[in-house]
Amino acid sequence: MIRSVQRSGALLFALMLTGCVVKQQTPAPVEPTQPTTPVQPEPQPEPQPVPPPQNVPQPPKLKTINWSASVSPLVANMVQSAGVNPGSVLLVDRLKNSTNGALQTEKATSAIQNALANNGKFTLVSDDQLNQARQTLGLSPEDSLNSRSKAIGLARIVNAQYVLYSNAKGEVKSPTLQMQLMLVQTGEIIWSGNGATQP
């Protein structure tokens, strides 16, 4: 009897062990998974063609002229001309631009005045005297004389005996300079000269 109980217990024990092993060997149920949709890569924007660089138009450049070298030979010729009384007062008119472009007329006028400084024959009308004379005639300081009657009127106010007209003509890249020395009292042109400008 005891042996049969022992056998039964052993058998029961064996069965338990077997059941445990079986349980351990049974794979766990696989949970159903949702089908995954493949991830589509986001479309990349197509590269835009780079526009070619645009050439920005350059502003027109003023022609660079060596005014000092351009006016000096003419001024020297004029000073040596006959008929000019030493110590005479000279009114220098602003250079008139008759070319087909823009010129630095202020620089040209300054170069003429500088070339006439210490010339030994003429006393130049100062800028202050000229501005006062302009006010007397009701002319603005920027008013280029360019009119012989205006220049003569100014010259008489400042007691100048001569007026020097200067004009740049022709192609703006290589204009020709023309100068005329006029006697204020009679309006007579007593000297004239022409010359090419120097770069």
PDB file of C-alpha atoms in Angstrom:
ATOM      1  CA  MET A   1       0.000   0.000   0.000  1.00  0.00           C
ATOM      2  CA  ILE A   2       2.771   2.380   0.958  1.00  0.00           C
ATOM      3  CA  ARG A   3       4.591   1.462  -2.206  1.00  0.00           C
ATOM      4  CA  SER A   4       1.580   2.204  -4.365  1.00  0.00           C
ATOM      5  CA  VAL A   5       1.198   5.583  -2.669  1.00  0.00           C
ATOM      6  CA  GLN A   6       4.851   6.217  -3.250  1.00  0.00           C
ATOM      7  CA  ARG A   7       4.459   5.252  -6.864  1.00  0.00           C
ATOM      8  CA  SER A   8       1.399   7.395  -7.203  1.00  0.00           C
ATOM      9  CA  GLY A   9       3.247  10.315  -5.612  1.00  0.00           C
ATOM     10  CA  ALA A  10       6.232   9.769  -7.813  1.00  0.00           C
ATOM     11  CA  LEU A  11       4.006   9.494 -10.817  1.00  0.00           C
ATOM     12  CA  LEU A  12       2.138  12.604  -9.830  1.00  0.00           C
ATOM     13  CA  PHE A  13       5.407  14.376  -9.257  1.00  0.00           C
ATOM     14  CA  ALA A  14       6.701  13.231 -12.617  1.00  0.00           C
ATOM     15  CA  LEU A  15       3.538  14.390 -14.276  1.00  0.00           C
ATOM     16  CA  MET A  16       3.846  17.764 -12.652  1.00  0.00           C
ATOM     17  CA  LEU A  17       7.400  18.064 -13.789  1.00  0.00           C
ATOM     18  CA  THR A  18       6.415  17.010 -17.259  1.00  0.00           C
ATOM     19  CA  GLY A  19       3.575  19.516 -17.276  1.00  0.00           C
ATOM     20  CA  CYS A  20       5.927  22.274 -16.246  1.00  0.00           C
ATOM     21  CA  VAL A  21       8.379  21.331 -18.912  1.00  0.00           C
ATOM     22  CA  VAL A  22       5.613  21.172 -21.442  1.00  0.00           C
ATOM     23  CA  LYS A  23       4.356  24.539 -20.351  1.00  0.00           C
ATOM     24  CA  GLN A  24       7.815  25.956 -20.663  1.00  0.00           C
ATOM     25  CA  GLN A  25       8.267  24.482 -24.122  1.00  0.00           C
ATOM     26  CA  THR A  26       4.930  25.759 -25.393  1.00  0.00           C
ATOM     27  CA  PRO A  27       5.619  28.987 -27.229  1.00  0.00           C
ATOM     28  CA  ALA A  28       3.655  31.995 -26.079  1.00  0.00           C
ATOM     29  CA  PRO A  29       0.848  32.909 -28.422  1.00  0.00           C
ATOM     30  CA  VAL A  30       1.914  35.503 -30.945  1.00  0.00           C
ATOM     31  CA  GLU A  31      -0.232  38.557 -30.918  1.00  0.00           C
ATOM     32  CA  PRO A  32      -1.448  39.482 -34.381  1.00  0.00           C
ATOM     33  CA  THR A  33       0.370  42.556 -35.628  1.00  0.00           C
ATOM     34  CA  GLN A  34      -1.056  45.234 -37.791  1.00  0.00           C
ATOM     35  CA  PRO A  35       0.406  45.236 -41.268  1.00  0.00           C
ATOM     36  CA  THR A  36       2.792  48.154 -41.507  1.00  0.00           C
ATOM     37  CA  THR A  37       2.557  50.379 -44.520  1.00  0.00           C
ATOM     38  CA  PRO A  38       5.930  51.203 -45.970  1.00  0.00           C
ATOM     39  CA  VAL A  39       6.948  54.800 -45.194  1.00  0.00           C
ATOM     40  CA  GLN A  40       7.188  56.783 -48.376  1.00  0.00           C
ATOM     41  CA  PRO A  41      10.114  59.227 -48.390  1.00  0.00           C
ATOM     42  CA  GLU A  42       8.949  62.821 -48.552  1.00  0.00           C
ATOM     43  CA  PRO A  43       9.413  64.189 -52.022  1.00  0.00           C
ATOM     44  CA  GLN A  44      12.310  66.635 -52.107  1.00  0.00           C
ATOM     45  CA  PRO A  45      11.666  69.895 -53.960  1.00  0.00           C
ATOM     46  CA  GLU A  46      13.426  69.972 -57.254  1.00  0.00           C
ATOM     47  CA  PRO A  47      16.435  72.306 -57.194  1.00  0.00           C
ATOM     48  CA  GLN A  48      15.600  75.585 -58.861  1.00  0.00           C
ATOM     49  CA  PRO A  49      18.052  76.644 -61.534  1.00  0.00           C
ATOM     50  CA  VAL A  50      20.240  79.504 -60.286  1.00  0.00           C
ATOM     51  CA  PRO A  51      19.752  82.523 -62.526  1.00  0.00           C
ATOM     52  CA  PRO A  52      22.969  83.793 -64.078  1.00  0.00           C
ATOM     53  CA  PRO A  53      24.384  86.881 -62.341  1.00  0.00           C
ATOM     54  CA  GLN A  54      23.052  90.084 -63.808  1.00  0.00           C
ATOM     55  CA  ASN A  55      25.486  92.774 -64.808  1.00  0.00           C
ATOM     56  CA  VAL A  56      24.566  95.948 -62.950  1.00  0.00           C
ATOM     57  CA  PRO A  57      25.044  98.877 -65.290  1.00  0.00           C
ATOM     58  CA  GLN A  58      27.781 101.198 -64.100  1.00  0.00           C
ATOM     59  CA  PRO A  59      26.954 104.886 -63.811  1.00  0.00           C
ATOM     60  CA  PRO A  60      28.596 106.917 -66.526  1.00  0.00           C
ATOM     61  CA  LYS A  61      32.044 107.947 -65.432  1.00  0.00           C
ATOM     62  CA  LEU A  62      33.203 111.485 -65.840  1.00  0.00           C
ATOM     63  CA  LYS A  63      36.095 111.644 -68.219  1.00  0.00           C
ATOM     64  CA  THR A  64      39.301 112.238 -66.324  1.00  0.00           C
ATOM     65  CA  ILE A  65      41.311 114.984 -67.988  1.00  0.00           C
ATOM     66  CA  ASN A  66      44.567 116.475 -66.815  1.00  0.00           C
ATOM     67  CA  TRP A  67      43.262 120.026 -66.845  1.00  0.00           C
ATOM     68  CA  SER A  68      46.478 121.559 -65.584  1.00  0.00           C
ATOM     69  CA  ALA A  69      48.506 120.059 -68.455  1.00  0.00           C
ATOM     70  CA  SER A  70      45.720 120.928 -70.906  1.00  0.00           C
ATOM     71  CA  VAL A  71      45.349 124.622 -70.079  1.00  0.00           C
ATOM     72  CA  SER A  72      48.956 125.550 -69.251  1.00  0.00           C
ATOM     73  CA  PRO A  73      50.222 125.810 -72.881  1.00  0.00           C
ATOM     74  CA  LEU A  74      47.252 127.977 -73.877  1.00  0.00           C
ATOM     75  CA  VAL A  75      47.607 130.254 -70.860  1.00  0.00           C
ATOM     76  CA  ALA A  76      51.359 130.631 -71.475  1.00  0.00           C
ATOM     77  CA  ASN A  77      50.671 131.553 -75.111  1.00  0.00           C
ATOM     78  CA  MET A  78      48.045 134.099 -74.096  1.00  0.00           C
ATOM     79  CA  VAL A  79      50.286 135.768 -71.494  1.00  0.00           C
ATOM     80  CA  GLN A  80      53.024 136.198 -74.118  1.00  0.00           C
ATOM     81  CA  SER A  81      50.657 137.723 -76.680  1.00  0.00           C
ATOM     82  CA  ALA A  82      51.084 141.327 -77.720  1.00  0.00           C
ATOM     83  CA  GLY A  83      48.616 143.974 -76.724  1.00  0.00           C
ATOM     84  CA  VAL A  84      48.215 142.971 -73.069  1.00  0.00           C
ATOM     85  CA  ASN A  85      49.135 145.700 -70.617  1.00  0.00           C
ATOM     86  CA  PRO A  86      50.984 144.384 -67.543  1.00  0.00           C
ATOM     87  CA  GLY A  87      48.982 144.703 -64.319  1.00  0.00           C
ATOM     88  CA  SER A  88      45.635 144.483 -66.074  1.00  0.00           C
ATOM     89  CA  VAL A  89      42.698 142.968 -64.180  1.00  0.00           C
ATOM     90  CA  LEU A  90      41.399 139.744 -65.723  1.00  0.00           C
ATOM     91  CA  LEU A  91      38.038 138.096 -65.130  1.00  0.00           C
ATOM     92  CA  VAL A  92      38.183 134.319 -65.764  1.00  0.00           C
ATOM     93  CA  ASP A  93      34.835 132.953 -66.916  1.00  0.00           C
ATOM     94  CA  ARG A  94      33.845 129.412 -66.020  1.00  0.00           C
ATOM     95  CA  LEU A  95      34.649 126.817 -68.646  1.00  0.00           C
ATOM     96  CA  LYS A  96      31.667 126.242 -70.891  1.00  0.00           C
ATOM     97  CA  ASN A  97      30.943 122.585 -71.704  1.00  0.00           C
ATOM     98  CA  SER A  98      29.916 122.260 -75.361  1.00  0.00           C
ATOM     99  CA  THR A  99      30.831 118.560 -75.620  1.00  0.00           C
ATOM    100  CA  ASN A 100      28.457 115.616 -75.966  1.00  0.00           C
ATOM    101  CA  GLY A 101      28.897 114.530 -72.320  1.00  0.00           C
ATOM    102  CA  ALA A 102      29.671 115.550 -68.738  1.00  0.00           C
ATOM    103  CA  LEU A 103      32.911 117.330 -67.881  1.00  0.00           C
ATOM    104  CA  GLN A 104      34.397 118.517 -64.620  1.00  0.00           C
ATOM    105  CA  THR A 105      34.113 122.185 -65.482  1.00  0.00           C
ATOM    106  CA  GLU A 106      34.897 123.391 -61.943  1.00  0.00           C
ATOM    107  CA  LYS A 107      38.253 121.601 -62.037  1.00  0.00           C
ATOM    108  CA  ALA A 108      38.983 123.043 -65.456  1.00  0.00           C
ATOM    109  CA  THR A 109      38.210 126.584 -64.316  1.00  0.00           C
ATOM    110  CA  SER A 110      40.396 126.133 -61.218  1.00  0.00           C
ATOM    111  CA  ALA A 111      43.233 124.857 -63.423  1.00  0.00           C
ATOM    112  CA  ILE A 112      43.001 127.994 -65.585  1.00  0.00           C
ATOM    113  CA  GLN A 113      43.078 130.231 -62.499  1.00  0.00           C
ATOM    114  CA  ASN A 114      46.034 128.300 -61.079  1.00  0.00           C
ATOM    115  CA  ALA A 115      47.907 128.568 -64.408  1.00  0.00           C
ATOM    116  CA  LEU A 116      47.383 132.344 -64.317  1.00  0.00           C
ATOM    117  CA  ALA A 117      48.561 132.726 -60.716  1.00  0.00           C
ATOM    118  CA  ASN A 118      51.836 134.657 -60.493  1.00  0.00           C
ATOM    119  CA  ASN A 119      51.839 135.195 -64.263  1.00  0.00           C
ATOM    120  CA  GLY A 120      53.309 138.689 -63.998  1.00  0.00           C
ATOM    121  CA  LYS A 121      50.816 140.307 -66.373  1.00  0.00           C
ATOM    122  CA  PHE A 122      47.319 139.871 -64.994  1.00  0.00           C
ATOM    123  CA  THR A 123      45.709 140.452 -61.636  1.00  0.00           C
ATOM    124  CA  LEU A 124      42.831 137.982 -61.315  1.00  0.00           C
ATOM    125  CA  VAL A 125      39.412 138.925 -60.039  1.00  0.00           C
ATOM    126  CA  SER A 126      38.953 137.018 -56.753  1.00  0.00           C
ATOM    127  CA  ASP A 127      36.033 134.689 -56.135  1.00  0.00           C
ATOM    128  CA  ASP A 128      34.693 137.043 -53.464  1.00  0.00           C
ATOM    129  CA  GLN A 129      34.727 139.993 -55.856  1.00  0.00           C
ATOM    130  CA  LEU A 130      33.053 137.867 -58.524  1.00  0.00           C
ATOM    131  CA  ASN A 131      30.316 136.670 -56.143  1.00  0.00           C
ATOM    132  CA  GLN A 132      29.588 140.249 -55.024  1.00  0.00           C
ATOM    133  CA  ALA A 133      29.381 141.352 -58.636  1.00  0.00           C
ATOM    134  CA  ARG A 134      27.008 138.474 -59.400  1.00  0.00           C
ATOM    135  CA  GLN A 135      24.736 139.588 -56.563  1.00  0.00           C
ATOM    136  CA  THR A 136      24.797 143.148 -57.887  1.00  0.00           C
ATOM    137  CA  LEU A 137      23.592 141.880 -61.287  1.00  0.00           C
ATOM    138  CA  GLY A 138      21.095 139.466 -59.675  1.00  0.00           C
ATOM    139  CA  LEU A 139      22.920 136.360 -60.898  1.00  0.00           C
ATOM    140  CA  SER A 140      23.125 133.170 -58.859  1.00  0.00           C
ATOM    141  CA  PRO A 141      26.620 131.992 -57.801  1.00  0.00           C
ATOM    142  CA  GLU A 142      26.168 128.920 -60.037  1.00  0.00           C
ATOM    143  CA  ASP A 143      25.321 130.992 -63.092  1.00  0.00           C
ATOM    144  CA  SER A 144      27.953 130.339 -65.726  1.00  0.00           C
ATOM    145  CA  LEU A 145      28.405 133.572 -67.640  1.00  0.00           C
ATOM    146  CA  ASN A 146      28.476 132.012 -71.117  1.00  0.00           C
ATOM    147  CA  SER A 147      26.803 135.174 -72.299  1.00  0.00           C
ATOM    148  CA  ARG A 148      29.277 137.821 -73.332  1.00  0.00           C
ATOM    149  CA  SER A 149      26.973 140.592 -72.137  1.00  0.00           C
ATOM    150  CA  LYS A 150      26.812 139.069 -68.626  1.00  0.00           C
ATOM    151  CA  ALA A 151      30.585 138.681 -68.509  1.00  0.00           C
ATOM    152  CA  ILE A 152      31.169 142.248 -69.677  1.00  0.00           C
ATOM    153  CA  GLY A 153      28.689 143.534 -67.082  1.00  0.00           C
ATOM    154  CA  LEU A 154      30.503 141.666 -64.328  1.00  0.00           C
ATOM    155  CA  ALA A 155      33.912 142.746 -65.589  1.00  0.00           C
ATOM    156  CA  ARG A 156      32.858 146.394 -65.521  1.00  0.00           C
ATOM    157  CA  ILE A 157      31.567 146.119 -61.946  1.00  0.00           C
ATOM    158  CA  VAL A 158      34.891 144.647 -60.748  1.00  0.00           C
ATOM    159  CA  ASN A 159      36.913 147.062 -62.936  1.00  0.00           C
ATOM    160  CA  ALA A 160      38.455 144.277 -65.040  1.00  0.00           C
ATOM    161  CA  GLN A 161      40.013 145.212 -68.366  1.00  0.00           C
ATOM    162  CA  TYR A 162      39.873 141.677 -69.838  1.00  0.00           C
ATOM    163  CA  VAL A 163      37.606 138.626 -69.800  1.00  0.00           C
ATOM    164  CA  LEU A 164      38.894 135.131 -70.583  1.00  0.00           C
ATOM    165  CA  TYR A 165      36.345 132.789 -72.168  1.00  0.00           C
ATOM    166  CA  SER A 166      37.029 129.053 -72.187  1.00  0.00           C
ATOM    167  CA  ASN A 167      35.036 126.457 -74.045  1.00  0.00           C
ATOM    168  CA  ALA A 168      35.371 122.659 -74.373  1.00  0.00           C
ATOM    169  CA  LYS A 169      34.012 121.330 -77.667  1.00  0.00           C
ATOM    170  CA  GLY A 170      33.670 118.047 -79.553  1.00  0.00           C
ATOM    171  CA  GLU A 171      33.876 114.496 -78.233  1.00  0.00           C
ATOM    172  CA  VAL A 172      33.729 114.335 -74.431  1.00  0.00           C
ATOM    173  CA  LYS A 173      36.482 111.692 -74.303  1.00  0.00           C
ATOM    174  CA  SER A 174      38.954 114.016 -76.002  1.00  0.00           C
ATOM    175  CA  PRO A 175      37.523 117.529 -76.204  1.00  0.00           C
ATOM    176  CA  THR A 176      39.215 120.521 -77.749  1.00  0.00           C
ATOM    177  CA  LEU A 177      39.770 123.584 -75.607  1.00  0.00           C
ATOM    178  CA  GLN A 178      39.137 127.013 -77.038  1.00  0.00           C
ATOM    179  CA  MET A 179      40.120 130.203 -75.197  1.00  0.00           C
ATOM    180  CA  GLN A 180      39.417 133.806 -76.106  1.00  0.00           C
ATOM    181  CA  LEU A 181      40.750 136.928 -74.417  1.00  0.00           C
ATOM    182  CA  MET A 182      38.375 139.824 -74.862  1.00  0.00           C
ATOM    183  CA  LEU A 183      38.882 143.523 -74.164  1.00  0.00           C
ATOM    184  CA  VAL A 184      36.031 144.638 -71.906  1.00  0.00           C
ATOM    185  CA  GLN A 185      35.915 148.239 -73.129  1.00  0.00           C
ATOM    186  CA  THR A 186      35.359 147.399 -76.809  1.00  0.00           C
ATOM    187  CA  GLY A 187      34.332 143.717 -76.829  1.00  0.00           C
ATOM    188  CA  GLU A 188      37.223 143.027 -79.187  1.00  0.00           C
ATOM    189  CA  ILE A 189      38.823 139.555 -79.088  1.00  0.00           C
ATOM    190  CA  ILE A 190      42.535 140.308 -78.874  1.00  0.00           C
ATOM    191  CA  TRP A 191      43.770 136.716 -78.534  1.00  0.00           C
ATOM    192  CA  SER A 192      42.356 133.264 -79.175  1.00  0.00           C
ATOM    193  CA  GLY A 193      43.844 129.799 -78.957  1.00  0.00           C
ATOM    194  CA  ASN A 194      42.867 126.160 -79.351  1.00  0.00           C
ATOM    195  CA  GLY A 195      44.392 123.012 -77.916  1.00  0.00           C
ATOM    196  CA  ALA A 196      43.663 119.353 -77.323  1.00  0.00           C
ATOM    197  CA  THR A 197      43.041 118.163 -73.767  1.00  0.00           C
ATOM    198  CA  GLN A 198      45.560 115.842 -72.097  1.00  0.00           C
ATOM    199  CA  PRO A 199      44.439 112.600 -70.415  1.00  0.00           C
TER     200      PRO A 199
END
